Amino acid sequence: MNMRKILVLLVLLVAVVGFTMGQACAATTTIKMGNHKDVGSKDRILTFYQPKDAQNAKGVYAAIFYHDKKKGDDFRPHTYVFRKMTVYYKNKKGKVITRTVKPSNISGLMLLSTPKLSGYTPYKSKITYTKMTKKEKNVIMNPLF
């Protein structure tokens, strides 16, 4: 092989490894509606269903926040943020459908929601989360946010 082919193969190898590592850094967890899960570094993910208009609009919500038994809770996460949430709905006949939502702004990294679907009840959420980047951490931990 000549040097040009070796160089091209090396560049392709580095690109493939880079794309693979990006996906490997994300973690996924499944949480039943109304439950929570500690994901590490004292961050906790909470899911809940709001069937009627109240403090929140009708829909399914997932929130990530800092939870410490001694210091109390902070409404902001300290280590992890959301990347995607897939909600599983079931109707009375047993038909299952899903809805996926991704964050569209900086507050979406901490709170994701999908609207209520008529005739369906949510029963679980599959949530993908990653560690915050330095830029995200600077914005989220800013006291003016």
PDB file of C-alpha atoms in Angstrom:
ATOM      1  CA  MET A   1       0.000   0.000   0.000  1.00  0.00           C
ATOM      2  CA  ASN A   2       1.194   3.451  -0.652  1.00  0.00           C
ATOM      3  CA  MET A   3       1.276   6.228   1.974  1.00  0.00           C
ATOM      4  CA  ARG A   4      -1.811   7.969   0.581  1.00  0.00           C
ATOM      5  CA  LYS A   5      -4.047   4.906   1.129  1.00  0.00           C
ATOM      6  CA  ILE A   6      -2.667   4.400   4.630  1.00  0.00           C
ATOM      7  CA  LEU A   7      -3.316   8.045   5.489  1.00  0.00           C
ATOM      8  CA  VAL A   8      -6.917   7.859   4.190  1.00  0.00           C
ATOM      9  CA  LEU A   9      -7.586   4.669   6.169  1.00  0.00           C
ATOM     10  CA  LEU A  10      -6.114   6.245   9.294  1.00  0.00           C
ATOM     11  CA  VAL A  11      -8.338   9.326   8.951  1.00  0.00           C
ATOM     12  CA  LEU A  12     -11.410   7.112   8.445  1.00  0.00           C
ATOM     13  CA  LEU A  13     -10.508   5.028  11.488  1.00  0.00           C
ATOM     14  CA  VAL A  14     -10.194   8.127  13.679  1.00  0.00           C
ATOM     15  CA  ALA A  15     -13.557   9.435  12.404  1.00  0.00           C
ATOM     16  CA  VAL A  16     -15.331   6.137  13.124  1.00  0.00           C
ATOM     17  CA  VAL A  17     -13.839   5.918  16.622  1.00  0.00           C
ATOM     18  CA  GLY A  18     -14.865   9.533  17.298  1.00  0.00           C
ATOM     19  CA  PHE A  19     -18.485   8.932  16.301  1.00  0.00           C
ATOM     20  CA  THR A  20     -18.601   5.720  18.313  1.00  0.00           C
ATOM     21  CA  MET A  21     -17.246   7.381  21.455  1.00  0.00           C
ATOM     22  CA  GLY A  22     -19.858  10.132  21.231  1.00  0.00           C
ATOM     23  CA  GLN A  23     -22.642   7.573  21.439  1.00  0.00           C
ATOM     24  CA  ALA A  24     -20.878   5.524  24.117  1.00  0.00           C
ATOM     25  CA  CYS A  25     -20.787   8.488  26.497  1.00  0.00           C
ATOM     26  CA  ALA A  26     -24.594   8.659  26.665  1.00  0.00           C
ATOM     27  CA  ALA A  27     -26.446   6.565  29.238  1.00  0.00           C
ATOM     28  CA  THR A  28     -30.038   5.371  29.010  1.00  0.00           C
ATOM     29  CA  THR A  29     -32.439   4.444  31.780  1.00  0.00           C
ATOM     30  CA  THR A  30     -36.072   3.310  31.852  1.00  0.00           C
ATOM     31  CA  ILE A  31     -38.299   4.703  34.594  1.00  0.00           C
ATOM     32  CA  LYS A  32     -41.947   3.867  35.307  1.00  0.00           C
ATOM     33  CA  MET A  33     -44.324   6.824  35.570  1.00  0.00           C
ATOM     34  CA  GLY A  34     -44.337   8.459  38.986  1.00  0.00           C
ATOM     35  CA  ASN A  35     -40.978   7.018  40.027  1.00  0.00           C
ATOM     36  CA  HIS A  36     -37.463   8.380  40.256  1.00  0.00           C
ATOM     37  CA  LYS A  37     -33.944   7.081  39.745  1.00  0.00           C
ATOM     38  CA  ASP A  38     -30.607   8.318  41.050  1.00  0.00           C
ATOM     39  CA  VAL A  39     -28.204   8.517  38.111  1.00  0.00           C
ATOM     40  CA  GLY A  40     -24.982   9.375  39.929  1.00  0.00           C
ATOM     41  CA  SER A  41     -23.212  12.399  41.423  1.00  0.00           C
ATOM     42  CA  LYS A  42     -26.390  13.009  43.466  1.00  0.00           C
ATOM     43  CA  ASP A  43     -28.453  13.836  40.368  1.00  0.00           C
ATOM     44  CA  ARG A  44     -31.941  12.318  40.251  1.00  0.00           C
ATOM     45  CA  ILE A  45     -34.409  11.832  37.374  1.00  0.00           C
ATOM     46  CA  LEU A  46     -38.119  12.057  38.214  1.00  0.00           C
ATOM     47  CA  THR A  47     -40.986  11.208  35.848  1.00  0.00           C
ATOM     48  CA  PHE A  48     -44.643  12.097  36.368  1.00  0.00           C
ATOM     49  CA  TYR A  49     -47.930  12.270  34.498  1.00  0.00           C
ATOM     50  CA  GLN A  50     -50.194  15.315  34.765  1.00  0.00           C
ATOM     51  CA  PRO A  51     -53.636  14.167  33.477  1.00  0.00           C
ATOM     52  CA  LYS A  52     -55.387  17.517  34.134  1.00  0.00           C
ATOM     53  CA  ASP A  53     -54.332  21.146  33.955  1.00  0.00           C
ATOM     54  CA  ALA A  54     -52.883  22.146  37.306  1.00  0.00           C
ATOM     55  CA  GLN A  55     -49.500  23.567  38.241  1.00  0.00           C
ATOM     56  CA  ASN A  56     -48.209  22.063  34.985  1.00  0.00           C
ATOM     57  CA  ALA A  57     -50.082  21.638  31.698  1.00  0.00           C
ATOM     58  CA  LYS A  58     -51.491  18.209  30.798  1.00  0.00           C
ATOM     59  CA  GLY A  59     -48.786  15.779  29.749  1.00  0.00           C
ATOM     60  CA  VAL A  60     -45.820  13.648  30.725  1.00  0.00           C
ATOM     61  CA  TYR A  61     -42.790  15.235  32.372  1.00  0.00           C
ATOM     62  CA  ALA A  62     -39.249  14.219  33.227  1.00  0.00           C
ATOM     63  CA  ALA A  63     -37.084  16.407  35.443  1.00  0.00           C
ATOM     64  CA  ILE A  64     -33.457  16.053  36.444  1.00  0.00           C
ATOM     65  CA  PHE A  65     -32.214  17.777  39.594  1.00  0.00           C
ATOM     66  CA  TYR A  66     -29.604  17.616  42.344  1.00  0.00           C
ATOM     67  CA  HIS A  67     -30.707  15.650  45.431  1.00  0.00           C
ATOM     68  CA  ASP A  68     -28.725  15.532  48.655  1.00  0.00           C
ATOM     69  CA  LYS A  69     -30.177  14.204  51.933  1.00  0.00           C
ATOM     70  CA  LYS A  70     -28.072  16.572  54.061  1.00  0.00           C
ATOM     71  CA  LYS A  71     -28.036  19.745  51.948  1.00  0.00           C
ATOM     72  CA  GLY A  72     -31.489  19.393  50.365  1.00  0.00           C
ATOM     73  CA  ASP A  73     -32.544  19.626  46.742  1.00  0.00           C
ATOM     74  CA  ASP A  74     -31.461  22.041  44.029  1.00  0.00           C
ATOM     75  CA  PHE A  75     -33.804  22.457  41.068  1.00  0.00           C
ATOM     76  CA  ARG A  76     -30.792  22.366  38.732  1.00  0.00           C
ATOM     77  CA  PRO A  77     -28.722  19.282  37.933  1.00  0.00           C
ATOM     78  CA  HIS A  78     -25.040  19.446  38.865  1.00  0.00           C
ATOM     79  CA  THR A  79     -23.585  16.757  36.577  1.00  0.00           C
ATOM     80  CA  TYR A  80     -26.031  15.300  34.030  1.00  0.00           C
ATOM     81  CA  VAL A  81     -28.505  16.698  31.461  1.00  0.00           C
ATOM     82  CA  PHE A  82     -31.182  15.208  29.193  1.00  0.00           C
ATOM     83  CA  ARG A  83     -30.553  14.367  25.556  1.00  0.00           C
ATOM     84  CA  LYS A  84     -33.767  12.492  24.678  1.00  0.00           C
ATOM     85  CA  MET A  85     -36.951  11.068  26.231  1.00  0.00           C
ATOM     86  CA  THR A  86     -39.201   8.402  24.714  1.00  0.00           C
ATOM     87  CA  VAL A  87     -42.576   7.948  26.407  1.00  0.00           C
ATOM     88  CA  TYR A  88     -44.493   4.669  26.031  1.00  0.00           C
ATOM     89  CA  TYR A  89     -48.307   4.954  25.992  1.00  0.00           C
ATOM     90  CA  LYS A  90     -50.873   2.149  26.194  1.00  0.00           C
ATOM     91  CA  ASN A  91     -54.608   2.247  25.477  1.00  0.00           C
ATOM     92  CA  LYS A  92     -57.375   0.037  26.922  1.00  0.00           C
ATOM     93  CA  LYS A  93     -56.977  -2.479  24.078  1.00  0.00           C
ATOM     94  CA  GLY A  94     -53.257  -2.877  24.819  1.00  0.00           C
ATOM     95  CA  LYS A  95     -51.949  -0.982  21.786  1.00  0.00           C
ATOM     96  CA  VAL A  96     -48.601   0.666  22.562  1.00  0.00           C
ATOM     97  CA  ILE A  97     -47.336   3.840  20.885  1.00  0.00           C
ATOM     98  CA  THR A  98     -44.323   6.024  21.624  1.00  0.00           C
ATOM     99  CA  ARG A  99     -43.505   9.708  21.458  1.00  0.00           C
ATOM    100  CA  THR A 100     -39.932  11.037  21.486  1.00  0.00           C
ATOM    101  CA  VAL A 101     -38.830  14.520  22.507  1.00  0.00           C
ATOM    102  CA  LYS A 102     -35.412  16.185  22.535  1.00  0.00           C
ATOM    103  CA  PRO A 103     -34.396  19.415  24.271  1.00  0.00           C
ATOM    104  CA  SER A 104     -34.861  22.490  22.097  1.00  0.00           C
ATOM    105  CA  ASN A 105     -33.414  25.054  24.517  1.00  0.00           C
ATOM    106  CA  ILE A 106     -31.230  25.254  27.630  1.00  0.00           C
ATOM    107  CA  SER A 107     -34.131  24.605  30.039  1.00  0.00           C
ATOM    108  CA  GLY A 108     -34.970  21.470  28.027  1.00  0.00           C
ATOM    109  CA  LEU A 109     -31.743  19.988  29.325  1.00  0.00           C
ATOM    110  CA  MET A 110     -33.381  19.872  32.780  1.00  0.00           C
ATOM    111  CA  LEU A 111     -37.108  19.390  32.027  1.00  0.00           C
ATOM    112  CA  LEU A 112     -38.676  17.520  29.111  1.00  0.00           C
ATOM    113  CA  SER A 113     -42.385  17.101  28.423  1.00  0.00           C
ATOM    114  CA  THR A 114     -44.814  15.636  25.901  1.00  0.00           C
ATOM    115  CA  PRO A 115     -48.502  16.525  25.598  1.00  0.00           C
ATOM    116  CA  LYS A 116     -51.295  14.272  26.828  1.00  0.00           C
ATOM    117  CA  LEU A 117     -52.656  11.826  24.228  1.00  0.00           C
ATOM    118  CA  SER A 118     -56.392  11.229  24.301  1.00  0.00           C
ATOM    119  CA  GLY A 119     -57.283   7.579  24.952  1.00  0.00           C
ATOM    120  CA  TYR A 120     -53.751   6.604  26.005  1.00  0.00           C
ATOM    121  CA  THR A 121     -52.046   6.362  29.388  1.00  0.00           C
ATOM    122  CA  PRO A 122     -48.258   6.628  29.767  1.00  0.00           C
ATOM    123  CA  TYR A 123     -46.627   3.806  31.690  1.00  0.00           C
ATOM    124  CA  LYS A 124     -42.856   4.274  31.282  1.00  0.00           C
ATOM    125  CA  SER A 125     -40.177   6.573  29.882  1.00  0.00           C
ATOM    126  CA  LYS A 126     -36.838   5.725  28.333  1.00  0.00           C
ATOM    127  CA  ILE A 127     -34.459   8.609  29.052  1.00  0.00           C
ATOM    128  CA  THR A 128     -31.046   9.280  27.559  1.00  0.00           C
ATOM    129  CA  TYR A 129     -28.709  11.558  29.501  1.00  0.00           C
ATOM    130  CA  THR A 130     -25.054  12.632  29.378  1.00  0.00           C
ATOM    131  CA  LYS A 131     -22.597  14.619  31.443  1.00  0.00           C
ATOM    132  CA  MET A 132     -22.822  18.371  31.021  1.00  0.00           C
ATOM    133  CA  THR A 133     -20.347  20.138  28.836  1.00  0.00           C
ATOM    134  CA  LYS A 134     -18.435  23.056  30.353  1.00  0.00           C
ATOM    135  CA  LYS A 135     -20.539  25.513  28.331  1.00  0.00           C
ATOM    136  CA  GLU A 136     -23.817  23.962  29.559  1.00  0.00           C
ATOM    137  CA  LYS A 137     -22.561  23.945  33.142  1.00  0.00           C
ATOM    138  CA  ASN A 138     -21.638  27.642  32.954  1.00  0.00           C
ATOM    139  CA  VAL A 139     -25.140  28.524  31.799  1.00  0.00           C
ATOM    140  CA  ILE A 140     -27.094  26.198  34.096  1.00  0.00           C
ATOM    141  CA  MET A 141     -25.103  27.022  37.237  1.00  0.00           C
ATOM    142  CA  ASN A 142     -25.268  30.779  36.574  1.00  0.00           C
ATOM    143  CA  PRO A 143     -27.298  32.350  39.424  1.00  0.00           C
ATOM    144  CA  LEU A 144     -29.107  34.595  36.922  1.00  0.00           C
ATOM    145  CA  PHE A 145     -30.495  31.591  34.968  1.00  0.00           C
TER     146      PHE A 145
END
